[in-house]
Short mmCIF file of C-alpha atoms in Angstrom, two decimals:
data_model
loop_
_atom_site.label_atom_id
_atom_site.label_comp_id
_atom_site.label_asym_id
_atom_site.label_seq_id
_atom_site.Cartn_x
_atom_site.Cartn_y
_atom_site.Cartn_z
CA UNK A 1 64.92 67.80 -28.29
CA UNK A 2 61.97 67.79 -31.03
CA UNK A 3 62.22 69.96 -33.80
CA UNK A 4 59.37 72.01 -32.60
CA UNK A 5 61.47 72.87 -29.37
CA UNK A 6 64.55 73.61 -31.51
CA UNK A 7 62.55 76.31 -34.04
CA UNK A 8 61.19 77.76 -30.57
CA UNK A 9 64.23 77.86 -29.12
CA UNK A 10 65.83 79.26 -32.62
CA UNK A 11 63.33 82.18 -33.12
CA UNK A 12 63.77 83.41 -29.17
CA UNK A 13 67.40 83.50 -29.90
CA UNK A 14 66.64 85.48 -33.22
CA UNK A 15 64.96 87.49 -31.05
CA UNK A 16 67.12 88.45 -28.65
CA UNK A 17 69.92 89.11 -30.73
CA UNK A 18 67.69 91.44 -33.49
CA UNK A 19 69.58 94.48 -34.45
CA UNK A 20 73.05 93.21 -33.42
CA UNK A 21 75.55 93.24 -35.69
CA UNK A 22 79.03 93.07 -34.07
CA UNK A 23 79.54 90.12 -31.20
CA UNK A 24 82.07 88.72 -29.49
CA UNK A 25 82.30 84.67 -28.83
CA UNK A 26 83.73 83.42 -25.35
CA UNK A 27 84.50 80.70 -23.73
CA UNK A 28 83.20 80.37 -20.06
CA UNK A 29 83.28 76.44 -19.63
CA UNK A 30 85.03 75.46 -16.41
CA UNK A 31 84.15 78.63 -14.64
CA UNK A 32 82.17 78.04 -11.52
CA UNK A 33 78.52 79.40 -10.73
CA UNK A 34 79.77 81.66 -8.27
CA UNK A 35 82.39 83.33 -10.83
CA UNK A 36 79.63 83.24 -13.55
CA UNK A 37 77.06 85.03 -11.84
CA UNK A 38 79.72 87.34 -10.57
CA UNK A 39 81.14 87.75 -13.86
CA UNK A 40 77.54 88.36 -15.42
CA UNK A 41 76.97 91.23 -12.73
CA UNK A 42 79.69 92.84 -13.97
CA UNK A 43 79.03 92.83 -17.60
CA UNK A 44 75.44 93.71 -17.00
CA UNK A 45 76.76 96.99 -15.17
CA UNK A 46 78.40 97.94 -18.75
CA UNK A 47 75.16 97.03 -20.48
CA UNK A 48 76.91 94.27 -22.37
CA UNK A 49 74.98 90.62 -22.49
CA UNK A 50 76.38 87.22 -22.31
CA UNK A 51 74.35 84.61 -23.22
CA UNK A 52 76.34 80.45 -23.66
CA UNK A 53 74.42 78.95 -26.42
CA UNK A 54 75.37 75.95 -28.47
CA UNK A 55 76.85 75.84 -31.65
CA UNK A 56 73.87 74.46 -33.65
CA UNK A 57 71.25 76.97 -32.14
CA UNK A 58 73.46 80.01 -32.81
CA UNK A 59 73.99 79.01 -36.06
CA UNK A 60 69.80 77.77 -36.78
CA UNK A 61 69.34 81.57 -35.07
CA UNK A 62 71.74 83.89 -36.65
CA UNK A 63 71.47 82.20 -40.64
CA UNK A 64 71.09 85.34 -42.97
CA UNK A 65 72.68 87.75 -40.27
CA UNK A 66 74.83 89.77 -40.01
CA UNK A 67 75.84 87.24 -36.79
CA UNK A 68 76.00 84.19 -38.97
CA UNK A 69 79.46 84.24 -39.95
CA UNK A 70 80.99 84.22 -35.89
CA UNK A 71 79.85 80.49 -35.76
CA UNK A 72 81.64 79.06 -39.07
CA UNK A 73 84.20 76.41 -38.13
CA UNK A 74 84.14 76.85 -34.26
CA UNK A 75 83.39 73.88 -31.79
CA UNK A 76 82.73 73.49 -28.61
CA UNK A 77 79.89 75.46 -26.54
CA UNK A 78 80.83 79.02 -26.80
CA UNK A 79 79.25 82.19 -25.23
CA UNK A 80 77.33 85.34 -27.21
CA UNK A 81 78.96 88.75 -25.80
CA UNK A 82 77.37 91.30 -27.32
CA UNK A 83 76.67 95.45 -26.60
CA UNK A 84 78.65 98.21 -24.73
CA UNK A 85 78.94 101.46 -25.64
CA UNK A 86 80.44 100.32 -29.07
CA UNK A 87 82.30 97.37 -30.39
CA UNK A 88 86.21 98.70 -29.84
CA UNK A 89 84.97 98.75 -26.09
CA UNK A 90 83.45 95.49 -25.80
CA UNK A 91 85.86 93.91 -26.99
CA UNK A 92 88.73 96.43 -25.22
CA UNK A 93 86.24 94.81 -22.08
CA UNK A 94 86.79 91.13 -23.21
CA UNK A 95 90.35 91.17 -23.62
CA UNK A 96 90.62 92.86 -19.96
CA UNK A 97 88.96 90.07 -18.43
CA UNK A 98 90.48 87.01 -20.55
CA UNK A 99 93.81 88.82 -18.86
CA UNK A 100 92.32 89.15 -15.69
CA UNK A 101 92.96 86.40 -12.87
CA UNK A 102 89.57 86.63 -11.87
CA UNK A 103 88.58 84.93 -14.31
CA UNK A 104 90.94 82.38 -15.45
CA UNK A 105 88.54 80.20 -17.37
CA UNK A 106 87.18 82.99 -19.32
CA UNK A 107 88.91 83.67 -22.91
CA UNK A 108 87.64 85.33 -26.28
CA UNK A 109 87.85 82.89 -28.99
CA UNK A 110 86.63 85.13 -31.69
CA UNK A 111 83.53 87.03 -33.00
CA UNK A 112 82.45 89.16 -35.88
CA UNK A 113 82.76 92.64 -36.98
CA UNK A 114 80.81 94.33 -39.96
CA UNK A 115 79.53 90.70 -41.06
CA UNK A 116 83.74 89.14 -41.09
CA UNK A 117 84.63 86.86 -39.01
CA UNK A 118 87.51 87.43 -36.37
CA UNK A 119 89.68 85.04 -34.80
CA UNK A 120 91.13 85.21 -31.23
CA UNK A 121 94.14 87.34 -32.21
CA UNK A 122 92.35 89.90 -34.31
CA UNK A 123 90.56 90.11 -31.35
CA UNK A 124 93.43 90.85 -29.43
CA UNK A 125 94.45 93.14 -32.42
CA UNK A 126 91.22 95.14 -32.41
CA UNK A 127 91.55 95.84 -28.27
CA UNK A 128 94.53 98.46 -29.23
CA UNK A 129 92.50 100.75 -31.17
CA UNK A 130 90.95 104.08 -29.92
CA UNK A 131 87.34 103.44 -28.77
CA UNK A 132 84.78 105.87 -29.51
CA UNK A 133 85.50 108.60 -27.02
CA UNK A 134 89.22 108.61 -27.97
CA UNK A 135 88.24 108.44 -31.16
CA UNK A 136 86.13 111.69 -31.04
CA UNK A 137 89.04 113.03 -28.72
CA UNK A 138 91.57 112.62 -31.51
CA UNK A 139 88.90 114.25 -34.06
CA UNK A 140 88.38 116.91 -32.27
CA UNK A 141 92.15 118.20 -31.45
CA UNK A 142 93.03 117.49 -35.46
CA UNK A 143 89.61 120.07 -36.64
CA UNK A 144 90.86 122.17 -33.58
CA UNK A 145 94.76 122.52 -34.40
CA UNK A 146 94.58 124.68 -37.54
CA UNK A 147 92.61 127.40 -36.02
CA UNK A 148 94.37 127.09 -33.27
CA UNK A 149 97.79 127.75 -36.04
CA UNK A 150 95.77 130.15 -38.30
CA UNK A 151 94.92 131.92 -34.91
CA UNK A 152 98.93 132.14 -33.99
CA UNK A 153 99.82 133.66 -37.19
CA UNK A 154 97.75 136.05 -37.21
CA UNK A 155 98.44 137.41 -33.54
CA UNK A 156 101.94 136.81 -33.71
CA UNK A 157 102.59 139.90 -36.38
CA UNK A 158 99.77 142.12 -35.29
CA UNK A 159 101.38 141.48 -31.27
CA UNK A 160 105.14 142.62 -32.68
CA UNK A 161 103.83 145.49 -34.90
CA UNK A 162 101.71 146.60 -31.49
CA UNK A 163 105.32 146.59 -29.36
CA UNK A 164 106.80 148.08 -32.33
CA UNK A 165 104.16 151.25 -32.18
CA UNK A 166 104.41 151.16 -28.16
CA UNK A 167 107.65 151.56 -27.97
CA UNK A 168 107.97 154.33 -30.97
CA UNK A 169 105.16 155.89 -28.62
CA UNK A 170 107.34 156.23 -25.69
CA UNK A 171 110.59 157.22 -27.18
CA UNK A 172 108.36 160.34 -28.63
CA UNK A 173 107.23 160.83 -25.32
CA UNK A 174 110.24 160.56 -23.51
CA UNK A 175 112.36 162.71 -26.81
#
């Protein structure tokens, strides 16, 4: 391949992979068409893109990204997973599938997060944390739970002071 077709090559990859910051590297080798196009269908429905790129391109493509540091010291041909609705559920996504018998080819070999590098069993690591939603599930009940005290103590003495003055009331009303 000439240079000329390389820098091509480079810049559409650039391209394509503009604003991300967090990915996800895979390896799909030994997978057949069949359970790569299937597999593809499925990530596409999450909005998360796959793309199997070699080493040398990704690394030509991503130099002086945030991207760059995924492709330090891995070999092999590798796949580019990037997108979902945020990074804890991509890569909650991966680590389903490299599980899954579906797909028994497919494992995550690594990526990077906020411009460090992760191996396979951060990955792995990272796939037990609360994803966004959760995440703004679990905010929400820790703003929510002291009004919801504050609210308790100050109905639990006005409540017994109100039984208190009911009950005065009828033992006037019966005396």
């Amino acid at each position: 391949m000439s240079k000329y077709v390389k820098e091509l090559i480079s810049r559409d990859i650039s391209r394509r992979l503009e604003g991300v910051d967090d990915a996800l590297l895979v390896n799909v080798i030994g997978m057949d068409a069949n359970q790569t196009v299937v597999l593809r269908r499925e990530l596409r429905s999450k909005d998360i893109k796959l793309m199997v790129i070699k080493n040398s391109m990704a690394r030509r493509a991503t130099e002086g990204t945030p991207l760059a540091p995924a492709f330090e010291g891995v070999e092999g041909t590798l796949a580019l997973v990037w997108g979902g609705e945020d990074f804890v559920s991509l890569v909650k996504e991966v680590s389903q599938l490299d599980k899954s018998s579906d797909y028994e080819r497919f494992e995550a070999r690594g990526g990077v997060m906020d411009g460090e590098q992760l191996t396979a069993d951060r990955v792995r690591e990272i796939s037990k944390w609360p994803n966004r939603v959760e995440q703004l599930s679990i905010l929400s009940g820790q703003i929510l739970s002291p009004g919801a005290t504050l609210v308790s103590q100050l109905l639990g003495p006005g409540g017994a002071l109100a039984s208190q003055i009911e009950k005065k009331s009828e033992e006037s009303a019966d005396g």
